[in-house]
Coordinates of C-alpha atoms and ligand atoms in Angstrom, one line a residue:
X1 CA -23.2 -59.8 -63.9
X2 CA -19.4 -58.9 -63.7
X3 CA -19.0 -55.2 -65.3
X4 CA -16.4 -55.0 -68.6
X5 CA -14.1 -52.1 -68.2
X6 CA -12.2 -50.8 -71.1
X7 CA -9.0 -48.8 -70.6
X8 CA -8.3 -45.4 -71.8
X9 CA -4.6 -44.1 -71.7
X10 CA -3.3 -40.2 -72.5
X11 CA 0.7 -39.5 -72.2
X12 CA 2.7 -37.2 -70.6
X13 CA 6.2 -37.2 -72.4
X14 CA 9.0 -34.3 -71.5
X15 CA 12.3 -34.3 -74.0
X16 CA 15.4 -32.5 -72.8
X17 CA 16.5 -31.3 -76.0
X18 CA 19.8 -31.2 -77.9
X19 CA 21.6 -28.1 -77.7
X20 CA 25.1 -26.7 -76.7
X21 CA 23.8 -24.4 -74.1
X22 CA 20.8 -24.4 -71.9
X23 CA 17.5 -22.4 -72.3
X24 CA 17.7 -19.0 -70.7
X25 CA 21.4 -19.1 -70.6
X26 CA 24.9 -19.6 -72.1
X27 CA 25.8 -22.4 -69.7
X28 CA 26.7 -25.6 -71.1
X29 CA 24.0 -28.0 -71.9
X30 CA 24.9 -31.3 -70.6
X31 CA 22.7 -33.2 -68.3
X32 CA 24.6 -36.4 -67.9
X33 CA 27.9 -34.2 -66.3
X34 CA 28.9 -36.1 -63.4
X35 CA 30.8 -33.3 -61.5
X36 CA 28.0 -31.3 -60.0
X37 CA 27.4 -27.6 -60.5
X38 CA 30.0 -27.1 -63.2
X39 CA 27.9 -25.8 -65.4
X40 CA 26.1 -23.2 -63.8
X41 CA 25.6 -19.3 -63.5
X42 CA 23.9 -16.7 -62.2
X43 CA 20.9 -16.9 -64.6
X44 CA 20.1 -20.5 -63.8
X45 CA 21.1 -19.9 -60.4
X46 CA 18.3 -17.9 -60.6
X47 CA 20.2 -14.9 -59.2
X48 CA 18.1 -11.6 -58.4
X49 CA 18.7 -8.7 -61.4
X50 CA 19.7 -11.6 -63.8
X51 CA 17.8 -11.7 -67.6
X52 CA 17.0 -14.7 -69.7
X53 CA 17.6 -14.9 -73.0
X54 CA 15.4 -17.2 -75.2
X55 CA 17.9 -19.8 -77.1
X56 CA 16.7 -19.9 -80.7
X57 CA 17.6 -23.4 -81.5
X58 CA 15.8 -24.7 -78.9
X59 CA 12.6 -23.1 -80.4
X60 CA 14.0 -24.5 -83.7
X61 CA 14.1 -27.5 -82.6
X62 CA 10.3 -27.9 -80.9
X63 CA 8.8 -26.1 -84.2
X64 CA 10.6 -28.9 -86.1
X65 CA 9.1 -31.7 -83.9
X66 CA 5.8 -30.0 -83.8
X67 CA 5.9 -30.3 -88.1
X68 CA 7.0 -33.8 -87.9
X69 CA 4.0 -34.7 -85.6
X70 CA 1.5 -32.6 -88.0
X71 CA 1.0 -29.9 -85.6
X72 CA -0.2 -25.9 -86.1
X73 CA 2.6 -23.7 -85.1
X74 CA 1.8 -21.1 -83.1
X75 CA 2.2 -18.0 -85.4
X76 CA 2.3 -16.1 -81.7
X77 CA 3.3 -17.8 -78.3
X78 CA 5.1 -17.0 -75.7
X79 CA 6.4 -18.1 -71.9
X80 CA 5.1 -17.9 -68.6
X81 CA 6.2 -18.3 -64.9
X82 CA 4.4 -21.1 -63.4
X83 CA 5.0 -20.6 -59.5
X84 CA 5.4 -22.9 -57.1
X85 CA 8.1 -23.8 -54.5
X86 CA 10.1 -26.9 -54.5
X87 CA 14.2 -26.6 -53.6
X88 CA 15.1 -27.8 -57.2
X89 CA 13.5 -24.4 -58.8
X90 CA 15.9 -21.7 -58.0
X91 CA 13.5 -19.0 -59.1
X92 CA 10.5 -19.9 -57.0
X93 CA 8.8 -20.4 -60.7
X94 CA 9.7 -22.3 -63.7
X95 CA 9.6 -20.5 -66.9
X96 CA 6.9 -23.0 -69.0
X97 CA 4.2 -22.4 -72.2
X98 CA 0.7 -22.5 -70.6
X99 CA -1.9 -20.6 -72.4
X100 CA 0.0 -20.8 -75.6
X101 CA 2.4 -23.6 -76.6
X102 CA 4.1 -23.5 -79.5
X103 CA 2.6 -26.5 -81.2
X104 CA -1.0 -27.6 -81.2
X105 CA -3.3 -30.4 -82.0
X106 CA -0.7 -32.6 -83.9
X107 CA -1.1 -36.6 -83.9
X108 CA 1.0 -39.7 -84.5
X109 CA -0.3 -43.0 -86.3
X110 CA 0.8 -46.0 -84.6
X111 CA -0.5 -49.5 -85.7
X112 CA -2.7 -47.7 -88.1
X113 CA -4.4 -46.0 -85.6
X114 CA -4.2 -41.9 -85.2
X115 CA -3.1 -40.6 -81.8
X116 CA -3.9 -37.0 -81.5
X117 CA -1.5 -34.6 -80.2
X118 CA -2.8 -32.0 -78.2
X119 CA 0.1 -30.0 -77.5
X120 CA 4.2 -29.3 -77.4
X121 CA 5.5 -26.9 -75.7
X122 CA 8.8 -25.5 -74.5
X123 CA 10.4 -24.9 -70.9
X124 CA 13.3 -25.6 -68.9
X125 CA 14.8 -28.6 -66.6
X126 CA 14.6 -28.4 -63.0
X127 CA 18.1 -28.7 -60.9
X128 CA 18.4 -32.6 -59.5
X129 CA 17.8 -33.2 -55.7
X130 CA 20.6 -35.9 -54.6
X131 CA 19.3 -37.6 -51.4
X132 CA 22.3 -39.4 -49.7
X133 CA 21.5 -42.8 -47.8
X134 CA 20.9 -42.1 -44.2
X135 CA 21.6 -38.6 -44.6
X136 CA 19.7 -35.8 -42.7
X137 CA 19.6 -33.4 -45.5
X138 CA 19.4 -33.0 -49.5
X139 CA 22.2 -32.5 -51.8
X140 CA 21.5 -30.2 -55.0
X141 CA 23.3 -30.0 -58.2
X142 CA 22.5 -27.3 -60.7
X143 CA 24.1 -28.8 -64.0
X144 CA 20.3 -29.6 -65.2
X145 CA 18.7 -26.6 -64.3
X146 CA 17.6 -24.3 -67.0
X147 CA 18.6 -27.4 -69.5
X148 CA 15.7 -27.0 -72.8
X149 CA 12.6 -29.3 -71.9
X150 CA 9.9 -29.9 -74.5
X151 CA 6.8 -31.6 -73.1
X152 CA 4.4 -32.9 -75.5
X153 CA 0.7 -33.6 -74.4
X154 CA -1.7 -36.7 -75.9
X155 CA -5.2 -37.0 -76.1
X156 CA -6.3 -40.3 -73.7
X157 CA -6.5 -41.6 -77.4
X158 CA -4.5 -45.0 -76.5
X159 CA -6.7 -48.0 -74.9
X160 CA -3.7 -50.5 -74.1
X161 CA -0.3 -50.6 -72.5
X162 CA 1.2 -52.2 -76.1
X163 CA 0.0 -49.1 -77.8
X164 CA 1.0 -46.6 -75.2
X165 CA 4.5 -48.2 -74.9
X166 CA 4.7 -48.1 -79.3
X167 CA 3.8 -44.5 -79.0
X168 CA 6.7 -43.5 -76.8
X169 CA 9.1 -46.1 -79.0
X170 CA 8.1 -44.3 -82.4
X171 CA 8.2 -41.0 -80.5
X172 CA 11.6 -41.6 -79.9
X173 CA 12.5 -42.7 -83.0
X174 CA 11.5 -39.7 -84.7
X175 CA 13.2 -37.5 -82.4
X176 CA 16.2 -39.4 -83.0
X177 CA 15.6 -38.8 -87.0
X178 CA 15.1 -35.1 -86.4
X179 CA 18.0 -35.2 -84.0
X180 CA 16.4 -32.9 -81.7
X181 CA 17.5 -35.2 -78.4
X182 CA 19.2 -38.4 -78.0
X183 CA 16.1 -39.7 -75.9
X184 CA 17.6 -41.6 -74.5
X185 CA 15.0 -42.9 -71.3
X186 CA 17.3 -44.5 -69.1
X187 CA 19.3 -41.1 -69.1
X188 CA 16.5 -39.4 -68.5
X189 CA 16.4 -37.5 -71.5
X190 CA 13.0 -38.8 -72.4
X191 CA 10.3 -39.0 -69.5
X192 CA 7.1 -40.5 -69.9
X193 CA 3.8 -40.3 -67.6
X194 CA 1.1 -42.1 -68.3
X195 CA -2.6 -41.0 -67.5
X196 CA -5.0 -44.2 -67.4
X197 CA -8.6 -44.5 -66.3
X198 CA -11.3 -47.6 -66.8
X199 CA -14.4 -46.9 -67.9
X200 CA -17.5 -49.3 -67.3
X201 CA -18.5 -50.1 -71.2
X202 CA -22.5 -50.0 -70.8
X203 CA -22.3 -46.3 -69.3
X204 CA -19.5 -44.6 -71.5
X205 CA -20.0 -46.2 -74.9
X206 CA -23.9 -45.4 -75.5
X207 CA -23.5 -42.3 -74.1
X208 CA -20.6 -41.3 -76.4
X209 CA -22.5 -43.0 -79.6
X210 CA -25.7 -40.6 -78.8
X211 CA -23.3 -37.8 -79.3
X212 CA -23.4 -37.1 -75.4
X213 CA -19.7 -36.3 -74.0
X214 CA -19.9 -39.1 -71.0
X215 CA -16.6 -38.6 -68.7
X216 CA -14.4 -41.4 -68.8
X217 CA -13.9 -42.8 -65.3
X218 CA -11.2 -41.2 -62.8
X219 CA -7.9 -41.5 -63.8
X220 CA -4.6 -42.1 -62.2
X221 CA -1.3 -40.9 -63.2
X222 CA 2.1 -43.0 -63.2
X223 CA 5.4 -40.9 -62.4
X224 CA 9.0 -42.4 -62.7
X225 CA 8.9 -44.7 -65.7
X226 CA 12.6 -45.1 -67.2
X227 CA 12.4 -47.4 -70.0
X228 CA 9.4 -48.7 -72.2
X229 CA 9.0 -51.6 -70.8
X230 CA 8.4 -50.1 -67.3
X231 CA 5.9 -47.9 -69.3
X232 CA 4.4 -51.0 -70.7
X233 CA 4.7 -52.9 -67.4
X234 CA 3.1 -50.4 -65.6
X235 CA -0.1 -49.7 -67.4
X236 CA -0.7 -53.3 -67.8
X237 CA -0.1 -53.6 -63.8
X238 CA -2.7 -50.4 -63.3
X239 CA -5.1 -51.6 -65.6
X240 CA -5.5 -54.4 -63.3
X241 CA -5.2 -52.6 -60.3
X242 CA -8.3 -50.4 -61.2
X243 CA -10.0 -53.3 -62.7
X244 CA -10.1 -55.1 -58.8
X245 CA -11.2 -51.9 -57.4
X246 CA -14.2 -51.3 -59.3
X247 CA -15.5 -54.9 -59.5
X248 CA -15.1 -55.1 -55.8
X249 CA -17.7 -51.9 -56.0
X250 CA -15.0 -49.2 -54.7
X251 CA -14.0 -46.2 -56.3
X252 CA -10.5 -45.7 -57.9
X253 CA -9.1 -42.0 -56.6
X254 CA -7.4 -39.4 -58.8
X255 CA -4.0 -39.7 -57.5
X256 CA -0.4 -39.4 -58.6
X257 CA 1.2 -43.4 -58.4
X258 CA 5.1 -44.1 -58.8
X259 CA 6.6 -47.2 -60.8
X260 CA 8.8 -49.3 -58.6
X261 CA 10.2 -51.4 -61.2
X262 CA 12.0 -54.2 -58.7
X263 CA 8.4 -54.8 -57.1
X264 CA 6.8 -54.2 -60.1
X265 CA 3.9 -52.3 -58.3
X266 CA 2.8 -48.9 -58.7
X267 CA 2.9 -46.8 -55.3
X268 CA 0.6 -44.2 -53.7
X269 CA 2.6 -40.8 -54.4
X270 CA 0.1 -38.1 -53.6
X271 CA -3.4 -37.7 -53.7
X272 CA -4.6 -35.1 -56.2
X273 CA -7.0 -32.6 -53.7
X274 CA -7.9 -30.2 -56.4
X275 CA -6.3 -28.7 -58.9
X276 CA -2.8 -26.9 -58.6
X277 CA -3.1 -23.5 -58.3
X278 CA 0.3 -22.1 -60.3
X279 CA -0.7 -18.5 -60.5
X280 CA 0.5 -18.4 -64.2
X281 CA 1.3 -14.9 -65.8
X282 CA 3.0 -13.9 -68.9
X283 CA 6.9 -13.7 -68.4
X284 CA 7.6 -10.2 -68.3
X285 CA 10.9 -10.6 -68.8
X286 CA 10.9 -12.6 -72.6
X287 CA 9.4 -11.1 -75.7
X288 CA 6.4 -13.3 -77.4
X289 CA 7.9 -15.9 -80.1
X290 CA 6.4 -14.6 -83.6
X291 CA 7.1 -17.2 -85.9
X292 CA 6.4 -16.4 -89.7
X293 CA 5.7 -18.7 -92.7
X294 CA 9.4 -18.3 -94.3
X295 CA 10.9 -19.3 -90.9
X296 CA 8.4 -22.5 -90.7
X297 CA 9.2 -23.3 -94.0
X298 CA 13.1 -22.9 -93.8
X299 CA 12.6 -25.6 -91.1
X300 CA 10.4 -27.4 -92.9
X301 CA 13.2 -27.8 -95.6
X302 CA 15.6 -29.4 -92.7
X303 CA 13.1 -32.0 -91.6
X304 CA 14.2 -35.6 -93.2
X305 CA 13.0 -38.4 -94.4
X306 CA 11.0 -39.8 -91.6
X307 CA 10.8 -43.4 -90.1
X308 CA 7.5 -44.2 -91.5
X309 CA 8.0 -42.6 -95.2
X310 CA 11.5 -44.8 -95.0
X311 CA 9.6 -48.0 -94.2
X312 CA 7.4 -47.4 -97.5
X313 CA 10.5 -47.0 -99.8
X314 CA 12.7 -49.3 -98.1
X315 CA 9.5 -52.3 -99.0
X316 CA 9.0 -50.4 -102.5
X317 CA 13.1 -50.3 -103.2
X318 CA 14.7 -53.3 -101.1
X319 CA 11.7 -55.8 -101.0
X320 CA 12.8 -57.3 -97.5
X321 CA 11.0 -58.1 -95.2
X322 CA 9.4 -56.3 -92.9
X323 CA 10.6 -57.1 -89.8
X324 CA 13.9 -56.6 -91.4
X325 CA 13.3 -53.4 -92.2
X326 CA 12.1 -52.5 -88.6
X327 CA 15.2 -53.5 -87.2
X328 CA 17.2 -51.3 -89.6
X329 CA 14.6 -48.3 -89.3
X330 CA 15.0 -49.0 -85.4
X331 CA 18.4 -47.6 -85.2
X332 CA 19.2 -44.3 -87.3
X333 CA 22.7 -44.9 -87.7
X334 CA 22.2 -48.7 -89.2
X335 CA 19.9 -46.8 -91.4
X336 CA 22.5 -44.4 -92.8
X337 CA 25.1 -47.1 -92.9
X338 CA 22.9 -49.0 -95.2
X339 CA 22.0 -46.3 -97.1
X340 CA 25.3 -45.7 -98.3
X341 CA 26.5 -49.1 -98.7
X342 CA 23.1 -49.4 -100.8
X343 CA 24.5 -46.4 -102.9
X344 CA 28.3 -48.0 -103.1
X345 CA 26.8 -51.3 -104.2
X346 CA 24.9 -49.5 -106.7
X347 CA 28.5 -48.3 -107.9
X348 CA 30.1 -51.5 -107.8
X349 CA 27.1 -53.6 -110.2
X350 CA 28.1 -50.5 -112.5
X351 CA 31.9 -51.7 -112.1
X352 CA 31.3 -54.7 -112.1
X353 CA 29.1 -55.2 -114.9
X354 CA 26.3 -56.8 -112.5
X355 CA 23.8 -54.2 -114.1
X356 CA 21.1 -57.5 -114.2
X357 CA 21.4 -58.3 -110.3
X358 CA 21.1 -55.4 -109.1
X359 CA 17.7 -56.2 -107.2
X360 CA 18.8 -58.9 -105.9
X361 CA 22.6 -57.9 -104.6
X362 CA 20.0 -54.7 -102.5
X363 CA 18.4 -57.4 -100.6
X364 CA 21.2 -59.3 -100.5
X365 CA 23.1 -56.8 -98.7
X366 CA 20.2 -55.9 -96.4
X367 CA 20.1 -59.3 -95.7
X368 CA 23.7 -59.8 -94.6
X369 CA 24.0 -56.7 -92.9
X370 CA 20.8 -57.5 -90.7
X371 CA 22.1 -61.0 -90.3
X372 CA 25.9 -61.4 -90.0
X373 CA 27.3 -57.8 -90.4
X374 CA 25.5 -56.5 -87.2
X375 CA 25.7 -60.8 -85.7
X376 CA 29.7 -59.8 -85.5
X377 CA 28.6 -56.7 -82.6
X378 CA 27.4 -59.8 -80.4
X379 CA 24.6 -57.7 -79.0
X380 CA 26.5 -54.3 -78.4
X381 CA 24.3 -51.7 -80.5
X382 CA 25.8 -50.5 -84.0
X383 CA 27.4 -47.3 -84.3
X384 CA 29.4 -46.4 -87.5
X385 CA 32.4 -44.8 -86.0
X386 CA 33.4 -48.1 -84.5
X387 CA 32.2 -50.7 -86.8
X388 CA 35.6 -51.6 -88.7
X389 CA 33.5 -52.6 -92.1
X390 CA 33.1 -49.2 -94.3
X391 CA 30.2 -49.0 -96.1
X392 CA 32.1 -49.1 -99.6
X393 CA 33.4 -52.6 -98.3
X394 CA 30.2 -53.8 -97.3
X395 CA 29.3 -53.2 -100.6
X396 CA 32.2 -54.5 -102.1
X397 CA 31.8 -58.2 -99.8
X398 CA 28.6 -58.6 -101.5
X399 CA 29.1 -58.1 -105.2
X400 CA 32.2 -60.6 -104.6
X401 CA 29.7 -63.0 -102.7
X402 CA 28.0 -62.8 -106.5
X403 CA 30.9 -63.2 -108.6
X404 CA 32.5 -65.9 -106.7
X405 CA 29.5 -67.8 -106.0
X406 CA 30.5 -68.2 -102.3
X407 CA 28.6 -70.1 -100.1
X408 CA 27.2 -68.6 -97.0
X409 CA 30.1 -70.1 -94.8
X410 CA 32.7 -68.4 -97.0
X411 CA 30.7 -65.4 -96.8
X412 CA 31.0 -65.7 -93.3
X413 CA 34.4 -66.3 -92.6
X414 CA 35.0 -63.5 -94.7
X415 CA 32.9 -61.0 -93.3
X416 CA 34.6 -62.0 -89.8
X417 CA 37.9 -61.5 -91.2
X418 CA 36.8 -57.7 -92.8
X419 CA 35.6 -56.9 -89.3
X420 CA 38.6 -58.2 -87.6
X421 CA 41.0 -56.4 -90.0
X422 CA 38.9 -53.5 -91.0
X423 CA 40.6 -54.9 -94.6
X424 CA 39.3 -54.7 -97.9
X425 CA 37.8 -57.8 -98.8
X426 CA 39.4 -58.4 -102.6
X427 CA 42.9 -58.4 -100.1
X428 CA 41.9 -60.4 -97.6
X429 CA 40.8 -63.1 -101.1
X430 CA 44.3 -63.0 -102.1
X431 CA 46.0 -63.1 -99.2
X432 CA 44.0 -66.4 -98.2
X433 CA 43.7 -68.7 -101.0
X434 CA 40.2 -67.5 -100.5
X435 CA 38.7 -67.7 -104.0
X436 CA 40.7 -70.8 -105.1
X437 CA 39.4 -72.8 -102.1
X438 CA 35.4 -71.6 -103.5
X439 CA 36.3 -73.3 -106.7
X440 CA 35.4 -77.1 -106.6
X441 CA 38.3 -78.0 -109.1
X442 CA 40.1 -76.6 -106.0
X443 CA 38.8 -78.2 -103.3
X444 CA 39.7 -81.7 -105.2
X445 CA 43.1 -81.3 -105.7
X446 CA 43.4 -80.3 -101.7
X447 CA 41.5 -83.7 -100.5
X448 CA 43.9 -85.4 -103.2
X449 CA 46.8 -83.5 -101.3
X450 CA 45.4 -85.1 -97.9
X451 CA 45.0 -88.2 -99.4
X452 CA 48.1 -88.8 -101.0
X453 CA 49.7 -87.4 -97.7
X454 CA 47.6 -89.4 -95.0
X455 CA 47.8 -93.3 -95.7
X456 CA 47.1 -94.6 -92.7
X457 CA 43.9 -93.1 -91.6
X458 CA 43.2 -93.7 -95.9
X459 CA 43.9 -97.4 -95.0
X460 CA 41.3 -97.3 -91.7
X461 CA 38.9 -95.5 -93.8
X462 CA 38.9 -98.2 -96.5
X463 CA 39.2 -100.9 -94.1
X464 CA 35.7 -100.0 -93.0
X465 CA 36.9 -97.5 -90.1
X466 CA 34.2 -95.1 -91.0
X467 CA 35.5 -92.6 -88.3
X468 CA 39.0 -91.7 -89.9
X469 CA 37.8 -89.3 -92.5
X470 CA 36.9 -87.0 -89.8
X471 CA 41.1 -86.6 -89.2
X472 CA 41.0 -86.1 -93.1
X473 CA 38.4 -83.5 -93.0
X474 CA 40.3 -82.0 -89.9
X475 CA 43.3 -82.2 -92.4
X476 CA 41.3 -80.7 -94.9
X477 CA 40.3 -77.7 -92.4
X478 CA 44.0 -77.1 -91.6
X479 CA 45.2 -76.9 -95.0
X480 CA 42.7 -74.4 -96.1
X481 CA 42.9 -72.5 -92.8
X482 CA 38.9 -73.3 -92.4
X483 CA 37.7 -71.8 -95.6
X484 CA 36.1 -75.4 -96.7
X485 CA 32.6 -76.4 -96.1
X486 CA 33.6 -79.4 -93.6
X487 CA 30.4 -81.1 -95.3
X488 CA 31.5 -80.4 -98.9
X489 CA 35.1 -81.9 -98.2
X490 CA 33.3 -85.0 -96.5
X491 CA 31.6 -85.3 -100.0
X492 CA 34.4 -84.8 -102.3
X493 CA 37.2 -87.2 -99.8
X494 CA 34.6 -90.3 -100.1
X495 CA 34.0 -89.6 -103.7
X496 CA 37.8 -89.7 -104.3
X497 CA 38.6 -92.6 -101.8
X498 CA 35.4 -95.0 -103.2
X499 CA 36.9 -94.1 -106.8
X500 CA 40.2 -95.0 -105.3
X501 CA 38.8 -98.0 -104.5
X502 CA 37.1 -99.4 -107.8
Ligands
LIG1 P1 -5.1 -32.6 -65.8 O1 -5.8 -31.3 -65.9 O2 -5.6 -33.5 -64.6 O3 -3.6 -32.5 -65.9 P2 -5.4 -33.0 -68.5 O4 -6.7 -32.9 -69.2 O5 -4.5 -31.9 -68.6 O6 -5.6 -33.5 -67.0 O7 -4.7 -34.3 -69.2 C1 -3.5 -34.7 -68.8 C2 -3.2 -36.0 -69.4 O8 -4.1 -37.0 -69.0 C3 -3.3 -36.0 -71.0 O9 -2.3 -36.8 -71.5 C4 -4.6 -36.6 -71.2 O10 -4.6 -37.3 -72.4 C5 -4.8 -37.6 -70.1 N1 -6.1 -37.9 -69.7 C6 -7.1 -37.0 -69.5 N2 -8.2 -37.6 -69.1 C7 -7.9 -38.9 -69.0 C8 -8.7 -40.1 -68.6 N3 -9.9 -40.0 -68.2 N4 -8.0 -41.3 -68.7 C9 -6.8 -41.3 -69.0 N5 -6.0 -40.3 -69.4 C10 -6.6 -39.1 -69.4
LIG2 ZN1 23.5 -20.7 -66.6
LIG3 MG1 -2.4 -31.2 -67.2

């Protein structure tokens, strides 16, 4: 009988976060800089007789993460060197949290399910080792070294690649919302390692449900995974991997694996002998973090609404649908932008005497900015300071959607002509015949125009040349500068011509 293996699956995530200088230093904190070793000093040069200095807001800014994700602070932490040698670490250690990180035992819910947090802590960036092709030697540039790096620690609490990969999506999300780092992971701001094991369901499971603590099987751990779907990709790739190993009765080894994406393989990096010895020891050169409870709760006070709490009140509030509401949720500033056009429109219906629609104009305008306001971007993502709509206009476009009945095509060509012109739209109405052309009344005494002006293709069409009132709707088109439904003034033409007729 073939053996069922279940996967179990901890992360490894490390933030660079979001502040002007770096951790230890006053150096600029910028790890995308393309001009190497600009920003750089003696400190994160790790020159002999230099002193760090602990930058507050990056402590600030791991505290506020660690409340987010429903962690103890740390009344009491503090750093420590973790030695080792590599050429990237100046000062033959990196300056780390080991015993004591600031944050502990925390979790996130994802898909319902609680993924426990066992720890955030806060350290610094190593320098970046540049290996040119076909070189004999290394290239090193210091502009990351000593940049603020958070690395938060999971419990193996996740059992697929779907929920591992959600994790590290909501994760970033959050920290977007808290604007602690743009985490971003193809800029390497956000790094994710995954930890997964199998485990053979007939040992672990009894064991664990008599109350005994049965290891899960040996696990394997996945370096160099730049976007979510290499995380997901990868797992799902392991899982298998580890899967043909033990049903072919071998043994899976504790090793480190790397992610090549364009052979979609995980790769033999180095074999884990036994553990790394790092010689940790209390840096002697920083003073312990003591955090009190009217510093925690001044940050407290900063934290904002969060993604989840704004996907309860946005169903409550807007009653859209879900998925619409993840793709606003999914990007912060889309979120803010609808936000305020939610509180303009909310002005307007005052204006506007629209008191009774309000409910409906809310979803209306979630609906179209979803739809055809972020539709006009053609893929690029949405970001307010170049999207030519305001949010007061936004608002603006729907309440005259309401008042002039427009249909959807209007709507459309309106919206298009807004975002072309960054114009109000009540201007752009006037200037185009707009709200005449919406009225039927309208519309009728154009096709008569066309008629009256065509007679030829009037004379085909009654002669049973079916095909000329598509010039007359071209006509039609022209004339109104392609603000008429080409199916409405089909409708209205034949009416007139057939009455025309009798
Ligand atoms: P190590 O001492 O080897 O670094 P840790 O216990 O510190 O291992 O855990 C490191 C990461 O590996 C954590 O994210 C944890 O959730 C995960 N992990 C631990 N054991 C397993 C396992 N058996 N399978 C999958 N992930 C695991
Ligand atoms: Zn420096
Ligand atoms: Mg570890």
């Amino acid at each position: 009988m073939r053996e069922e293996y279940f996967p179990t699956i901890g992360l490894e995530i490390h933030i660079e976060l979001k502040t002007r200088s770096k951790m230890f230093c006053s150096c600029k904190n910028d790890s995308q800089e393309k001009e190497p070793n600009v920003n750089i000093c003696p400190v994160c040069l790790g020159h002999p007789g230099t002193l760090p200095v602990i930058n507050r807001e990056a402590v600030r800014k791991v505290i506020k993460t660690g409340i987010a994700l429903n962690c103890k602070i740390a009344p009491r932490s503090f750093f420590e060197r973790k030695n080792y040698f590599y050429p990237d670490l100046p000062k033959g250690y990196q300056i780390s949290q080991y015993q004591k990180p600031l944050c502990e035992n925390g979790f996130l819910i994802i898909f319902g399910k609680k993924i426990r947090i066992r720890r955030i802590h806060l350290e610094e960036d190593t320098a970046r080792l540049i290996h040119p092709q076909g070189a004999d030697y290394s290239l090193l540039d210091f502009n990351r070294a000593g940049i603020p790096l958070m690395e938060l620690v999971t419990e193996p609490d996740m059992v697929s690649a779907q929920e591992a990969k959600k994790f590290a999506q909501e994760l970033q999300l959050i920290l977007r919302y808290l604007d602690v780092s743009d985490a971003d992971m193809e800029k390497g701001q956000m790094r994710v390692e995954a930890n997964i094991s199998l485990s053979q369901k007939s040992k672990v499971l009894p064991a664990r449900q008599a109350g005994k603590s049965q290891k899960w099987g040996t696990k394997v751990e996945i370096k160099n995974l730049n976007s979510f779907k290499a995380v997901e990709r990868a797992i799902e790739y392991e899982i298998e991997r580890q899967k043909e190993i033990l049903e072919s009765g071998g043994e899976v080894i504790q090793e480190t694996r790397g992610w090549d994406d364009k052979k979609g393989k995980t790769i033999s990096q180095r074999i884990k002998e036994e553990a790394h010895d790092y010689r940790y020891f209390p840096e002697p050169d920083l003073p312990p973090l003591e955090i009190d409870a009217y510093y925690l709760e001044e940050i407290k006070q900063e934290i904002p609404e969060l993604p989840q709490e704004k996907r309860i009140r946005f169903l409550q509030e807007y009653g859209i649908a879900e998925t619409k509401i993840e793709t606003l949720i999914n990007n912060k500033e889309l979120t803010e932008y609808f936000e305020k056009s939610s509180s303009e429109l909310i002005r307007w219906v005052e204006d506007k005497n629209l008191k009774n629609k309000q409910g409906k104009l809310l979803e209306m305008l979630a609906n179209y900015l979803i739809g055809d306001g972020i539709g006009l971007l053609k893929g690029k993502p949405f970001e307010e300071k170049s999207y030519p709509i305001t949010p007061e206009n936004f608002a603006e476009f729907i309440t005259i959607i309401e008042e002039r009945n427009l249909t959807s095509r209007m709507a459309k060509i309106l919206l298009e002509e807004m975002f072309k012109t960054g114009k109000d739209p009540s201007d752009i109405l006037e200037e185009k015949r707009f709200v005449q052309v919406s009225e039927k009344s309208e519309v009728k005494k154009i096709a008569k125009k066309i008629i009256q002006d065509n007679p030829k293709p009037v004379q085909d069409f009654l002669a049973g040349k079916e095909n000329a009132i598509q010039f007359l709707i071209g006509q039609m088109m022209k004339e109104t500068k392609g603000m008429v439904d080409p199916n409405k003034a089909k409708e209205i033409l034949i009416k007139l011509l057939k009455d025309s007729k009798s």
